PDB file of C-alpha atoms and ligand atoms in Angstrom:
ATOM      1  CA  UNK A   1      32.601  -6.239  49.034  1.00 40.00           C
ATOM      2  CA  UNK A   2      30.610  -6.634  45.870  1.00 41.00           C
ATOM      3  CA  UNK A   3      32.223  -7.367  42.553  1.00 40.00           C
ATOM      4  CA  UNK A   4      30.968  -3.999  41.391  1.00 42.00           C
ATOM      5  CA  UNK A   5      33.321  -1.891  43.542  1.00 45.00           C
ATOM      6  CA  UNK A   6      36.194  -4.330  44.071  1.00 47.00           C
ATOM      7  CA  UNK A   7      39.256  -2.295  42.860  1.00 44.00           C
ATOM      8  CA  UNK A   8      41.010  -5.509  41.669  1.00 43.00           C
ATOM      9  CA  UNK A   9      38.357  -6.028  38.994  1.00 46.00           C
ATOM     10  CA  UNK A  10      38.660  -4.054  35.796  1.00 47.00           C
ATOM     11  CA  UNK A  11      35.610  -2.208  34.655  1.00 56.00           C
ATOM     12  CA  UNK A  12      36.092  -3.412  31.100  1.00 62.00           C
ATOM     13  CA  UNK A  13      32.505  -3.536  30.035  1.00 66.00           C
ATOM     14  CA  UNK A  14      31.906  -1.043  27.293  1.00 67.00           C
ATOM     15  CA  UNK A  15      28.444   0.202  26.703  1.00 72.00           C
ATOM     16  CA  UNK A  16      27.625   1.754  23.370  1.00 77.00           C
ATOM     17  CA  UNK A  17      24.504   3.608  22.608  1.00 82.00           C
ATOM     18  CA  UNK A  18      22.509   1.574  20.116  1.00 83.00           C
ATOM     19  CA  UNK A  19      21.315   3.395  17.027  1.00 84.00           C
ATOM     20  CA  UNK A  20      17.550   3.743  17.052  1.00 82.00           C
ATOM     21  CA  UNK A  21      16.297   0.852  14.944  1.00 89.00           C
ATOM     22  CA  UNK A  22      12.982   2.391  13.977  1.00 90.00           C
ATOM     23  CA  UNK A  23      12.401   2.538  10.256  1.00 89.00           C
ATOM     24  CA  UNK A  24       9.305   3.807   8.574  1.00 90.00           C
ATOM     25  CA  UNK A  25       7.356   0.913   7.048  1.00 90.00           C
ATOM     26  CA  UNK A  26       7.863   0.722   3.283  1.00 97.00           C
ATOM     27  CA  UNK A  27       4.962   2.132   1.296  1.00 98.00           C
ATOM     28  CA  UNK A  28       3.255   0.697  -1.758  1.00 98.00           C
ATOM     29  CA  UNK A  29       1.283   2.279  -4.563  1.00 98.00           C
ATOM     30  CA  UNK A  30      -1.961   0.529  -5.409  1.00 98.00           C
ATOM     31  CA  UNK A  31      -2.288   0.730  -9.187  1.00 98.00           C
ATOM     32  CA  UNK A  32      -5.255   0.193 -11.473  1.00 98.00           C
ATOM     33  CA  UNK A  33      -4.636  -1.090 -15.019  1.00 98.00           C
ATOM     34  CA  UNK A  34      -6.663  -0.288 -18.105  1.00 98.00           C
ATOM     35  CA  UNK A  35      -8.505  -2.912 -20.125  1.00 98.00           C
ATOM     36  CA  UNK A  36     -10.973  -2.761 -23.015  1.00 98.00           C
ATOM     37  CA  UNK A  37     -14.011  -4.279 -21.283  1.00 98.00           C
ATOM     38  CA  UNK A  38     -14.571  -3.015 -17.737  1.00 98.00           C
ATOM     39  CA  UNK A  39     -17.265  -0.301 -17.852  1.00 98.00           C
ATOM     40  CA  UNK A  40     -16.122   3.187 -16.883  1.00 98.00           C
ATOM     41  CA  UNK A  41     -18.939   3.489 -14.331  1.00 98.00           C
ATOM     42  CA  UNK A  42     -17.774   0.336 -12.599  1.00 98.00           C
ATOM     43  CA  UNK A  43     -14.212   1.684 -12.261  1.00 98.00           C
ATOM     44  CA  UNK A  44     -15.550   4.941 -10.817  1.00 98.00           C
ATOM     45  CA  UNK A  45     -17.629   2.940  -8.331  1.00 98.00           C
ATOM     46  CA  UNK A  46     -14.539   0.910  -7.331  1.00 98.00           C
ATOM     47  CA  UNK A  47     -12.496   4.061  -6.738  1.00 98.00           C
ATOM     48  CA  UNK A  48     -15.275   5.597  -4.629  1.00 98.00           C
ATOM     49  CA  UNK A  49     -15.925   2.445  -2.657  1.00 98.00           C
ATOM     50  CA  UNK A  50     -12.416   1.202  -1.872  1.00 98.00           C
ATOM     51  CA  UNK A  51     -10.332   4.368  -2.110  1.00 98.00           C
ATOM     52  CA  UNK A  52     -12.718   6.882  -0.549  1.00 97.00           C
ATOM     53  CA  UNK A  53     -12.687   9.211  -3.552  1.00 98.00           C
ATOM     54  CA  UNK A  54     -15.583  11.483  -4.379  1.00 98.00           C
ATOM     55  CA  UNK A  55     -17.265  11.075  -7.762  1.00 98.00           C
ATOM     56  CA  UNK A  56     -15.263  13.779  -9.527  1.00 98.00           C
ATOM     57  CA  UNK A  57     -11.889  12.597  -8.195  1.00 98.00           C
ATOM     58  CA  UNK A  58     -12.770   8.977  -9.082  1.00 98.00           C
ATOM     59  CA  UNK A  59     -13.777  10.035 -12.602  1.00 98.00           C
ATOM     60  CA  UNK A  60     -10.460  11.856 -13.089  1.00 98.00           C
ATOM     61  CA  UNK A  61      -8.427   8.834 -11.979  1.00 98.00           C
ATOM     62  CA  UNK A  62     -10.522   6.464 -14.123  1.00 98.00           C
ATOM     63  CA  UNK A  63      -9.980   8.674 -17.203  1.00 98.00           C
ATOM     64  CA  UNK A  64      -6.250   8.866 -16.443  1.00 98.00           C
ATOM     65  CA  UNK A  65      -6.078   5.055 -16.374  1.00 98.00           C
ATOM     66  CA  UNK A  66      -8.230   4.819 -19.507  1.00 98.00           C
ATOM     67  CA  UNK A  67      -5.952   7.145 -21.492  1.00 98.00           C
ATOM     68  CA  UNK A  68      -2.518   6.399 -19.965  1.00 98.00           C
ATOM     69  CA  UNK A  69      -2.823   2.677 -19.279  1.00 98.00           C
ATOM     70  CA  UNK A  70      -2.436   2.747 -15.527  1.00 98.00           C
ATOM     71  CA  UNK A  71      -2.907   5.018 -12.559  1.00 98.00           C
ATOM     72  CA  UNK A  72      -2.354   5.267  -8.814  1.00 98.00           C
ATOM     73  CA  UNK A  73      -5.363   4.783  -6.537  1.00 98.00           C
ATOM     74  CA  UNK A  74      -3.479   5.428  -3.309  1.00 98.00           C
ATOM     75  CA  UNK A  75      -0.303   4.799  -1.278  1.00 98.00           C
ATOM     76  CA  UNK A  76      -0.423   2.513   1.774  1.00 98.00           C
ATOM     77  CA  UNK A  77       1.584   0.267   4.067  1.00 97.00           C
ATOM     78  CA  UNK A  78       2.008  -3.276   2.741  1.00 97.00           C
ATOM     79  CA  UNK A  79      -0.882  -4.897   4.614  1.00 98.00           C
ATOM     80  CA  UNK A  80      -3.358  -2.206   3.672  1.00 98.00           C
ATOM     81  CA  UNK A  81      -2.195  -2.208   0.033  1.00 98.00           C
ATOM     82  CA  UNK A  82      -2.558  -6.025  -0.150  1.00 98.00           C
ATOM     83  CA  UNK A  83      -6.070  -5.791   1.268  1.00 98.00           C
ATOM     84  CA  UNK A  84      -7.092  -3.088  -1.222  1.00 98.00           C
ATOM     85  CA  UNK A  85      -5.785  -5.135  -4.163  1.00 98.00           C
ATOM     86  CA  UNK A  86      -7.648  -8.214  -2.909  1.00 98.00           C
ATOM     87  CA  UNK A  87     -10.890  -6.285  -2.362  1.00 98.00           C
ATOM     88  CA  UNK A  88     -10.789  -4.743  -5.844  1.00 98.00           C
ATOM     89  CA  UNK A  89      -9.907  -8.035  -7.556  1.00 98.00           C
ATOM     90  CA  UNK A  90     -12.662  -9.908  -5.663  1.00 98.00           C
ATOM     91  CA  UNK A  91     -15.211  -7.233  -6.461  1.00 98.00           C
ATOM     92  CA  UNK A  92     -14.264  -7.196 -10.171  1.00 98.00           C
ATOM     93  CA  UNK A  93     -14.369 -10.997 -10.344  1.00 98.00           C
ATOM     94  CA  UNK A  94     -17.775 -11.091  -8.642  1.00 98.00           C
ATOM     95  CA  UNK A  95     -19.078  -8.761 -11.352  1.00 98.00           C
ATOM     96  CA  UNK A  96     -17.226 -10.661 -14.076  1.00 98.00           C
ATOM     97  CA  UNK A  97     -15.096  -7.718 -15.181  1.00 98.00           C
ATOM     98  CA  UNK A  98     -11.438  -8.215 -16.143  1.00 98.00           C
ATOM     99  CA  UNK A  99     -10.289  -5.164 -14.134  1.00 98.00           C
ATOM    100  CA  UNK A 100      -6.735  -5.574 -12.830  1.00 98.00           C
ATOM    101  CA  UNK A 101      -5.296  -4.025  -9.705  1.00 98.00           C
ATOM    102  CA  UNK A 102      -1.702  -4.435  -8.481  1.00 98.00           C
ATOM    103  CA  UNK A 103       0.743  -2.886  -6.041  1.00 98.00           C
ATOM    104  CA  UNK A 104       4.329  -1.664  -6.424  1.00 98.00           C
ATOM    105  CA  UNK A 105       6.911  -0.183  -4.040  1.00 98.00           C
ATOM    106  CA  UNK A 106       6.393   3.572  -3.729  1.00 98.00           C
TER     107      UNK A 106
HETATM  108  N1  TYC B   1     -11.044   1.244 -20.905  1.00 89.70           N
HETATM  109  C1  TYC B   1     -12.331   0.965 -20.276  1.00 89.70           C
HETATM  110  C2  TYC B   1     -13.456   1.272 -21.232  1.00 89.70           C
HETATM  111  O1  TYC B   1     -13.223   1.900 -22.251  1.00 89.70           O
HETATM  112  C3  TYC B   1     -12.501   1.788 -18.989  1.00 89.70           C
HETATM  113  C4  TYC B   1     -11.508   1.450 -17.929  1.00 89.70           C
HETATM  114  C5  TYC B   1     -10.918   2.465 -17.208  1.00 89.70           C
HETATM  115  C6  TYC B   1     -11.193   0.135 -17.633  1.00 89.70           C
HETATM  116  C7  TYC B   1      -9.995   2.182 -16.207  1.00 89.70           C
HETATM  117  C8  TYC B   1     -10.282  -0.176 -16.628  1.00 89.70           C
HETATM  118  O2  TYC B   1      -8.821   0.577 -14.895  1.00 89.70           O
HETATM  119  C9  TYC B   1      -9.694   0.855 -15.916  1.00 89.70           C
HETATM  120  N2  TYC B   1     -14.657   0.830 -20.917  1.00 89.70           N
END
């Protein structure tokens, strides 16, 4: 007789249903900061190139940053947000503009 159906053995194993452990990945806002030197056209180009905005959307966001000090370029998972920040900072540095891009929890 197997241990499984031996009546002398207690069936004292309790099985609980585990809570589903899936959590949505945390999201991050990629933010552009204003400065006094980066040309407006360059910022528009950055927004079109790295954030897939059309010219009019990119111009709106650029003007928002210019007047308000900062603005959101997009919301992404951590890896994507980190890559966007890196791409923008590299591109700005290559063109010797002081443009700053950061990320913050959404
Ligand atoms: N303030 C800049 C200018 O007057 C334009 C600018 C806009 C710079 C947005 C950075 O993230 C920025 N040339």
